[in-house]
Each structure stands twice: as structure tokens, then as C-alpha cells.
């Protein structure tokens, strides 16, 4: 059956909680009623991220950037995307800084594809997704994926309808992955990851982005024994000693295994934990800097939830501590506070890799070799880009393999790039026009 993050050598109590899983089928069908299902469009309001809101409620107050600032940032990102190889090679620090400030919403999906290397990956296998999409899929995985679809952000306009286009695309992406990586199959934590991607890009692009996350950013997280996530739990716990000795001693005192509180955080990249504005900012940095960002967010939350004697007064025991970590106080997840705090956490890629070697050695002494041999973890966009460049150079020097000049040298055909950009802009304009027509149509019906 599908693996939930609680499986492996640890207690199942750490398994995923589906968003709004407590709703029964009839309630979910009621929420999902729209024109795709029965021809009736209920009165609905959404926030700027596409989540349904109560018409009578005020909604979450969110600070928005002035329009002129947003337009300036969009112009800077468009220039970077148009000359991506040059920026990655010579100005990566600037890319990193701009990711930390937040990627403009209109360009977020495209930027994630460039940062993750999924755009290159898709270009290398242009018909692969179409091929996988046309295949039936393993009935074992297909059945489990179908049962999980309604749990993924059921109050987002894209996934609100049972059998709607959002759920259909989510099924396609997850099924394609089980065919692409049959040795891994499907893990429930992949569904929210894929759903977030689909909110920002079409199914094919979301598939390749998911592949990069599973292969490069979080390798082994979704494999059968979930060994990689358990190993990272040990790494997190060890790093906590440096960031918050008080929290470290408290968790040690009550023998609380990291897997009990960090599984959903890490496997879902905080998509089920943080407010949405914080999720997007964290993902912007995650795609640029890698898993270091996930570690830092976790360390910030642990530090502020159980990192002081005052906080520990209300959680003297394992149960009380777990309850506290399941209900993070909103002020610590607020975008402005969280982003600044995680940028200040003194944990680097080198710290993580050093601790990885230490914990891997201890693991082998306790359990023997890892059952699943996962690929080497890449710490963000620069590492992924450099590895691609190195592999291109190796292939170019192989007498048995001939690459096109632009691929062999790492340079892109300028006209082709401009053509692709023009095509993408036209597609986005068409999509915006379609959405605007749909909004007007719904207003008339109201």
C-alpha cells in the first residue's frame, strides 16, 4: 500500500494528516459542487492564492507589495530568465538574494522550473510525459492515488471539485511518477508536493519539477523504508543542539524521536503546516538553496515553541510536547517573522553534510547498510546547474555520443529561447483572459 510518512522503523503516529480529512464524502462533494460537476456554480470567494474564503469573514490580512515594486521585480526576473545560464554561472548570489526577497507571483512557476533544472530535464525527454500519461499504470498505485486526490487542498479552487481539472491533473502527475520510478511507486506525501506545483504550472512541467524534487532535493524521502527522512531526523536533532540547547535537552529528556514531529514538515516541505504566504516564500528559497531551508524552518519552529524555560512550563511530558509542536503559534509562522529568522539560522550546507556523515556511520552501526541507495543530494539550483554542465562536458568529449553544439557547450540558441518565451507569454495571456471571462460569468450568475 502507499507509504505514509509514519512508516519504516518508527511509530505510525507520525503519519500524514490530510488537509480537511475529517470531512466525509458527502461534505466534500458539497464543497466541490461546481459547473464541472452539476452545472451549478455556488457563490464563492477566494483569496489571492485561490483558497475559498467565507464571504462574511474578513480573511487573513496580508501586506502586498506596491505595484511599482512588483513590476520592477518582474522586470528583473524576466531579464534573469532570458539569460539564465549567464546568471547561474556568474551571478548566482544575486539570484539567491532575489529568491530570498520572494519571486513575483506571475513568474513563480517559471522560476521554479529554471531553479530546479526541470526545464532542462523536460527538454532532454520531450515526449516522456506524454508517453507515461498514455499508459494505464499499476492498478495498485492507481487505486491508492485516486483515494488520496480529494485530500489535497480541498478548499483551493483548483481542487475543490471531485473529478475537476485540478484533481485530474494531480492524478496524471502522480501516476506518471509511479511509471517513471516503478522502484519507488507512490508515497502519500508526494501528493501535496505535486498539488502545490500544479497551482503554478501545467501538468507536464509539474511532473518534471516533482522528479527533480524527488531526485535532487529530497532523494530517498519517498522510498519504501523512508530511511532518508529518518536519517535527516537525526541530523535535525543534532543541529538543534547548536541552535537551541534548551529545546535539545527537553526533547532528549522525554526521548521524543524526531520522526514524530518532523516527518510531515520535511516530506511535505511545510506545505501542510505554514500559512500560504510563508509556504511560497519558503519554497522560493528551497528551490534556490536546497534542503538547508527546510532544516532552518524546522529549527526556528523548535527554538520558539520549546526553546525557553517559559515555553516549557506548559509541556512537561512527551504528550504535552507533541501537542505543542502540532499546534505552532501563528506569530512564529508569520511570513515576515519566519523568513527573517530562518535567514539568521547559522546552519550551512557543510554543517548538514558533515552531520550526515556522522549519522550515516551511526546508522550503519545500528542497522547495517541503507536498504535504498538514493542519489546524491543536491544543495539547490547552483549545485544542480553545475552537475548538468559537468555531465554535458563529459558527454561532449565521448567519441560515441554526439551532442548538438548548444547542448555540448551549455549555450542556448538565442532565437529559439526568444521563441519559447514569446510562446509562453501568449499562453499566459490566454490563460488570464480565460480566467477573467470565467470570473465575469460567475458574477453574472450571482
PDB file of C-alpha atoms in Angstrom, residues 78-247:
ATOM      1  CA  UNK A  78      12.364  38.419 -16.795  1.00  0.00           C
ATOM      2  CA  UNK A  79      15.865  39.618 -17.605  1.00  0.00           C
ATOM      3  CA  UNK A  80      17.370  36.825 -15.483  1.00  0.00           C
ATOM      4  CA  UNK A  81      15.208  34.121 -17.048  1.00  0.00           C
ATOM      5  CA  UNK A  82      16.103  35.348 -20.540  1.00  0.00           C
ATOM      6  CA  UNK A  83      19.821  34.959 -19.748  1.00  0.00           C
ATOM      7  CA  UNK A  84      19.633  32.151 -17.211  1.00  0.00           C
ATOM      8  CA  UNK A  85      22.887  30.319 -17.965  1.00  0.00           C
ATOM      9  CA  UNK A  86      24.897  33.532 -17.652  1.00  0.00           C
ATOM     10  CA  UNK A  87      23.267  34.434 -14.347  1.00  0.00           C
ATOM     11  CA  UNK A  88      23.748  30.943 -12.926  1.00  0.00           C
ATOM     12  CA  UNK A  89      27.406  30.899 -13.918  1.00  0.00           C
ATOM     13  CA  UNK A  90      28.397  34.392 -12.793  1.00  0.00           C
ATOM     14  CA  UNK A  91      25.688  35.957 -10.629  1.00  0.00           C
ATOM     15  CA  UNK A  92      24.160  33.162  -8.575  1.00  0.00           C
ATOM     16  CA  UNK A  93      24.444  35.196  -5.364  1.00  0.00           C
ATOM     17  CA  UNK A  94      22.107  37.758  -6.918  1.00  0.00           C
ATOM     18  CA  UNK A  95      19.610  35.024  -7.823  1.00  0.00           C
ATOM     19  CA  UNK A  96      19.792  33.779  -4.243  1.00  0.00           C
ATOM     20  CA  UNK A  97      19.129  37.264  -2.862  1.00  0.00           C
ATOM     21  CA  UNK A  98      16.134  37.758  -5.160  1.00  0.00           C
ATOM     22  CA  UNK A  99      14.705  34.374  -4.157  1.00  0.00           C
ATOM     23  CA  UNK A 100      15.015  35.416  -0.521  1.00  0.00           C
ATOM     24  CA  UNK A 101      13.026  38.581  -1.281  1.00  0.00           C
ATOM     25  CA  UNK A 102      10.345  36.453  -2.944  1.00  0.00           C
ATOM     26  CA  UNK A 103       9.699  35.563  -6.573  1.00  0.00           C
ATOM     27  CA  UNK A 104       6.945  37.648  -8.247  1.00  0.00           C
ATOM     28  CA  UNK A 105       3.708  35.581  -8.308  1.00  0.00           C
ATOM     29  CA  UNK A 106       3.327  35.938 -12.090  1.00  0.00           C
ATOM     30  CA  UNK A 107       6.739  34.332 -12.666  1.00  0.00           C
ATOM     31  CA  UNK A 108       6.943  31.903  -9.751  1.00  0.00           C
ATOM     32  CA  UNK A 109       6.104  28.778 -11.757  1.00  0.00           C
ATOM     33  CA  UNK A 110       8.640  29.551 -14.485  1.00  0.00           C
ATOM     34  CA  UNK A 111      11.308  30.468 -11.945  1.00  0.00           C
ATOM     35  CA  UNK A 112      10.851  27.191 -10.042  1.00  0.00           C
ATOM     36  CA  UNK A 113      11.369  25.276 -13.279  1.00  0.00           C
ATOM     37  CA  UNK A 114      14.605  27.119 -14.035  1.00  0.00           C
ATOM     38  CA  UNK A 115      15.889  26.860 -10.463  1.00  0.00           C
ATOM     39  CA  UNK A 116      15.171  23.141 -10.144  1.00  0.00           C
ATOM     40  CA  UNK A 117      16.583  22.254 -13.551  1.00  0.00           C
ATOM     41  CA  UNK A 118      13.252  20.685 -14.532  1.00  0.00           C
ATOM     42  CA  UNK A 119      13.104  22.826 -17.686  1.00  0.00           C
ATOM     43  CA  UNK A 120      16.354  21.241 -18.885  1.00  0.00           C
ATOM     44  CA  UNK A 121      15.172  17.795 -17.787  1.00  0.00           C
ATOM     45  CA  UNK A 122      11.948  18.153 -19.762  1.00  0.00           C
ATOM     46  CA  UNK A 123      13.832  19.343 -22.860  1.00  0.00           C
ATOM     47  CA  UNK A 124      16.037  16.253 -22.688  1.00  0.00           C
ATOM     48  CA  UNK A 125      12.975  13.950 -22.775  1.00  0.00           C
ATOM     49  CA  UNK A 126      10.352  15.957 -24.708  1.00  0.00           C
ATOM     50  CA  UNK A 127       7.854  13.122 -25.211  1.00  0.00           C
ATOM     51  CA  UNK A 128       8.360  11.193 -21.987  1.00  0.00           C
ATOM     52  CA  UNK A 129       5.436  12.626 -20.038  1.00  0.00           C
ATOM     53  CA  UNK A 130       3.087  12.152 -22.996  1.00  0.00           C
ATOM     54  CA  UNK A 131       4.195   8.527 -23.166  1.00  0.00           C
ATOM     55  CA  UNK A 132       3.706   7.958 -19.422  1.00  0.00           C
ATOM     56  CA  UNK A 133       0.393   9.834 -19.445  1.00  0.00           C
ATOM     57  CA  UNK A 134      -0.980   7.491 -22.107  1.00  0.00           C
ATOM     58  CA  UNK A 135      -0.131   4.373 -20.081  1.00  0.00           C
ATOM     59  CA  UNK A 136      -2.605   2.681 -17.750  1.00  0.00           C
ATOM     60  CA  UNK A 137      -0.433   2.485 -14.660  1.00  0.00           C
ATOM     61  CA  UNK A 138      -0.085  -0.136 -11.953  1.00  0.00           C
ATOM     62  CA  UNK A 139      -3.616  -0.808 -10.546  1.00  0.00           C
ATOM     63  CA  UNK A 140      -2.157  -0.959  -7.021  1.00  0.00           C
ATOM     64  CA  UNK A 141      -0.860   2.621  -7.194  1.00  0.00           C
ATOM     65  CA  UNK A 142      -3.737   3.937  -9.321  1.00  0.00           C
ATOM     66  CA  UNK A 143      -6.298   2.873  -6.718  1.00  0.00           C
ATOM     67  CA  UNK A 144      -4.399   4.470  -3.823  1.00  0.00           C
ATOM     68  CA  UNK A 145      -3.726   7.710  -5.718  1.00  0.00           C
ATOM     69  CA  UNK A 146      -7.412   8.036  -6.615  1.00  0.00           C
ATOM     70  CA  UNK A 147      -8.390   7.694  -2.967  1.00  0.00           C
ATOM     71  CA  UNK A 148      -5.907  10.413  -1.978  1.00  0.00           C
ATOM     72  CA  UNK A 149      -6.954  13.032  -4.544  1.00  0.00           C
ATOM     73  CA  UNK A 150      -9.787  14.614  -2.530  1.00  0.00           C
ATOM     74  CA  UNK A 151      -7.491  15.158   0.461  1.00  0.00           C
ATOM     75  CA  UNK A 152      -5.183  17.599  -1.323  1.00  0.00           C
ATOM     76  CA  UNK A 153      -6.169  21.204  -0.594  1.00  0.00           C
ATOM     77  CA  UNK A 154      -9.941  20.592  -0.997  1.00  0.00           C
ATOM     78  CA  UNK A 155     -10.621  24.265  -0.259  1.00  0.00           C
ATOM     79  CA  UNK A 156      -8.489  25.526  -3.137  1.00  0.00           C
ATOM     80  CA  UNK A 157     -10.440  26.488  -6.256  1.00  0.00           C
ATOM     81  CA  UNK A 158      -8.283  24.191  -8.377  1.00  0.00           C
ATOM     82  CA  UNK A 159      -9.037  21.056  -6.348  1.00  0.00           C
ATOM     83  CA  UNK A 160     -12.471  21.860  -4.960  1.00  0.00           C
ATOM     84  CA  UNK A 161     -14.383  19.720  -7.482  1.00  0.00           C
ATOM     85  CA  UNK A 162     -14.335  15.937  -7.391  1.00  0.00           C
ATOM     86  CA  UNK A 163     -13.189  14.902 -10.840  1.00  0.00           C
ATOM     87  CA  UNK A 164     -12.398  18.517 -11.749  1.00  0.00           C
ATOM     88  CA  UNK A 165      -9.401  19.512 -13.864  1.00  0.00           C
ATOM     89  CA  UNK A 166      -7.174  20.014 -10.823  1.00  0.00           C
ATOM     90  CA  UNK A 167      -7.748  16.530  -9.460  1.00  0.00           C
ATOM     91  CA  UNK A 168      -7.397  15.059 -12.951  1.00  0.00           C
ATOM     92  CA  UNK A 169      -4.005  16.717 -13.459  1.00  0.00           C
ATOM     93  CA  UNK A 170      -2.888  15.661  -9.981  1.00  0.00           C
ATOM     94  CA  UNK A 171      -3.757  12.057 -10.816  1.00  0.00           C
ATOM     95  CA  UNK A 172      -1.873  12.276 -14.118  1.00  0.00           C
ATOM     96  CA  UNK A 173       1.281  13.641 -12.477  1.00  0.00           C
ATOM     97  CA  UNK A 174       1.332  11.104  -9.628  1.00  0.00           C
ATOM     98  CA  UNK A 175       0.510   8.158 -11.890  1.00  0.00           C
ATOM     99  CA  UNK A 176       3.230   9.210 -14.335  1.00  0.00           C
ATOM    100  CA  UNK A 177       5.755   9.297 -11.490  1.00  0.00           C
ATOM    101  CA  UNK A 178       4.946   5.704 -10.446  1.00  0.00           C
ATOM    102  CA  UNK A 179       5.673   4.639 -14.031  1.00  0.00           C
ATOM    103  CA  UNK A 180       8.817   6.762 -14.228  1.00  0.00           C
ATOM    104  CA  UNK A 181      10.134   5.425 -10.907  1.00  0.00           C
ATOM    105  CA  UNK A 182       8.488   1.990 -10.503  1.00  0.00           C
ATOM    106  CA  UNK A 183      11.031   1.023  -7.840  1.00  0.00           C
ATOM    107  CA  UNK A 184       9.652   3.831  -5.646  1.00  0.00           C
ATOM    108  CA  UNK A 185       5.991   3.795  -6.602  1.00  0.00           C
ATOM    109  CA  UNK A 186       3.823   6.286  -4.731  1.00  0.00           C
ATOM    110  CA  UNK A 187       4.101   7.891  -1.297  1.00  0.00           C
ATOM    111  CA  UNK A 188       1.237   9.941   0.144  1.00  0.00           C
ATOM    112  CA  UNK A 189       3.496  12.902   0.904  1.00  0.00           C
ATOM    113  CA  UNK A 190       4.131  13.361  -2.825  1.00  0.00           C
ATOM    114  CA  UNK A 191       0.511  14.388  -3.391  1.00  0.00           C
ATOM    115  CA  UNK A 192       0.628  17.792  -1.628  1.00  0.00           C
ATOM    116  CA  UNK A 193       4.014  18.495  -3.244  1.00  0.00           C
ATOM    117  CA  UNK A 194       2.556  17.816  -6.699  1.00  0.00           C
ATOM    118  CA  UNK A 195      -0.580  19.824  -5.875  1.00  0.00           C
ATOM    119  CA  UNK A 196       1.451  22.929  -4.971  1.00  0.00           C
ATOM    120  CA  UNK A 197       3.366  22.608  -8.236  1.00  0.00           C
ATOM    121  CA  UNK A 198       0.117  22.320 -10.224  1.00  0.00           C
ATOM    122  CA  UNK A 199      -1.093  25.593  -8.722  1.00  0.00           C
ATOM    123  CA  UNK A 200       1.803  27.247 -10.576  1.00  0.00           C
ATOM    124  CA  UNK A 201       2.351  25.284 -13.794  1.00  0.00           C
ATOM    125  CA  UNK A 202       0.777  22.789 -16.246  1.00  0.00           C
ATOM    126  CA  UNK A 203       0.840  19.033 -15.580  1.00  0.00           C
ATOM    127  CA  UNK A 204       3.883  18.185 -17.707  1.00  0.00           C
ATOM    128  CA  UNK A 205       6.048  20.873 -16.112  1.00  0.00           C
ATOM    129  CA  UNK A 206       4.772  19.891 -12.654  1.00  0.00           C
ATOM    130  CA  UNK A 207       5.755  16.270 -13.320  1.00  0.00           C
ATOM    131  CA  UNK A 208       9.353  17.160 -14.172  1.00  0.00           C
ATOM    132  CA  UNK A 209       9.557  19.526 -11.207  1.00  0.00           C
ATOM    133  CA  UNK A 210       8.368  16.676  -8.961  1.00  0.00           C
ATOM    134  CA  UNK A 211      11.038  14.419 -10.475  1.00  0.00           C
ATOM    135  CA  UNK A 212      13.728  16.968  -9.623  1.00  0.00           C
ATOM    136  CA  UNK A 213      12.474  17.364  -6.057  1.00  0.00           C
ATOM    137  CA  UNK A 214      12.479  13.592  -5.527  1.00  0.00           C
ATOM    138  CA  UNK A 215      15.814  13.004  -7.301  1.00  0.00           C
ATOM    139  CA  UNK A 216      17.876  16.086  -6.441  1.00  0.00           C
ATOM    140  CA  UNK A 217      16.430  17.947  -3.468  1.00  0.00           C
ATOM    141  CA  UNK A 218      14.940  15.205  -1.275  1.00  0.00           C
ATOM    142  CA  UNK A 219      16.375  11.917  -2.609  1.00  0.00           C
ATOM    143  CA  UNK A 220      15.153   8.828  -0.780  1.00  0.00           C
ATOM    144  CA  UNK A 221      12.405  10.674   1.131  1.00  0.00           C
ATOM    145  CA  UNK A 222       9.642   8.778  -0.650  1.00  0.00           C
ATOM    146  CA  UNK A 223      11.301   5.362  -0.964  1.00  0.00           C
ATOM    147  CA  UNK A 224       9.847   2.244   0.636  1.00  0.00           C
ATOM    148  CA  UNK A 225      11.591   2.266   4.029  1.00  0.00           C
ATOM    149  CA  UNK A 226      11.695   6.067   4.411  1.00  0.00           C
ATOM    150  CA  UNK A 227      15.288   5.737   5.563  1.00  0.00           C
ATOM    151  CA  UNK A 228      16.385   9.132   4.223  1.00  0.00           C
ATOM    152  CA  UNK A 229      13.759  11.012   6.237  1.00  0.00           C
ATOM    153  CA  UNK A 230      14.733   9.109   9.378  1.00  0.00           C
ATOM    154  CA  UNK A 231      18.379   9.972   8.783  1.00  0.00           C
ATOM    155  CA  UNK A 232      17.507  13.649   8.314  1.00  0.00           C
ATOM    156  CA  UNK A 233      15.527  13.497  11.557  1.00  0.00           C
ATOM    157  CA  UNK A 234      18.715  12.504  13.344  1.00  0.00           C
ATOM    158  CA  UNK A 235      20.620  15.288  11.581  1.00  0.00           C
ATOM    159  CA  UNK A 236      17.971  17.844  12.597  1.00  0.00           C
ATOM    160  CA  UNK A 237      18.123  16.735  16.223  1.00  0.00           C
ATOM    161  CA  UNK A 238      21.902  17.033  16.307  1.00  0.00           C
ATOM    162  CA  UNK A 239      21.839  20.512  14.699  1.00  0.00           C
ATOM    163  CA  UNK A 240      19.241  21.610  17.257  1.00  0.00           C
ATOM    164  CA  UNK A 241      21.887  21.383  19.989  1.00  0.00           C
ATOM    165  CA  UNK A 242      23.710  24.300  18.319  1.00  0.00           C
ATOM    166  CA  UNK A 243      20.628  26.415  17.570  1.00  0.00           C
ATOM    167  CA  UNK A 244      18.608  25.825  20.765  1.00  0.00           C
ATOM    168  CA  UNK A 245      20.277  23.856  23.591  1.00  0.00           C
ATOM    169  CA  UNK A 246      17.130  24.232  25.736  1.00  0.00           C
ATOM    170  CA  UNK A 247      14.905  22.590  23.101  1.00  0.00           C
TER     171      UNK A 247
END
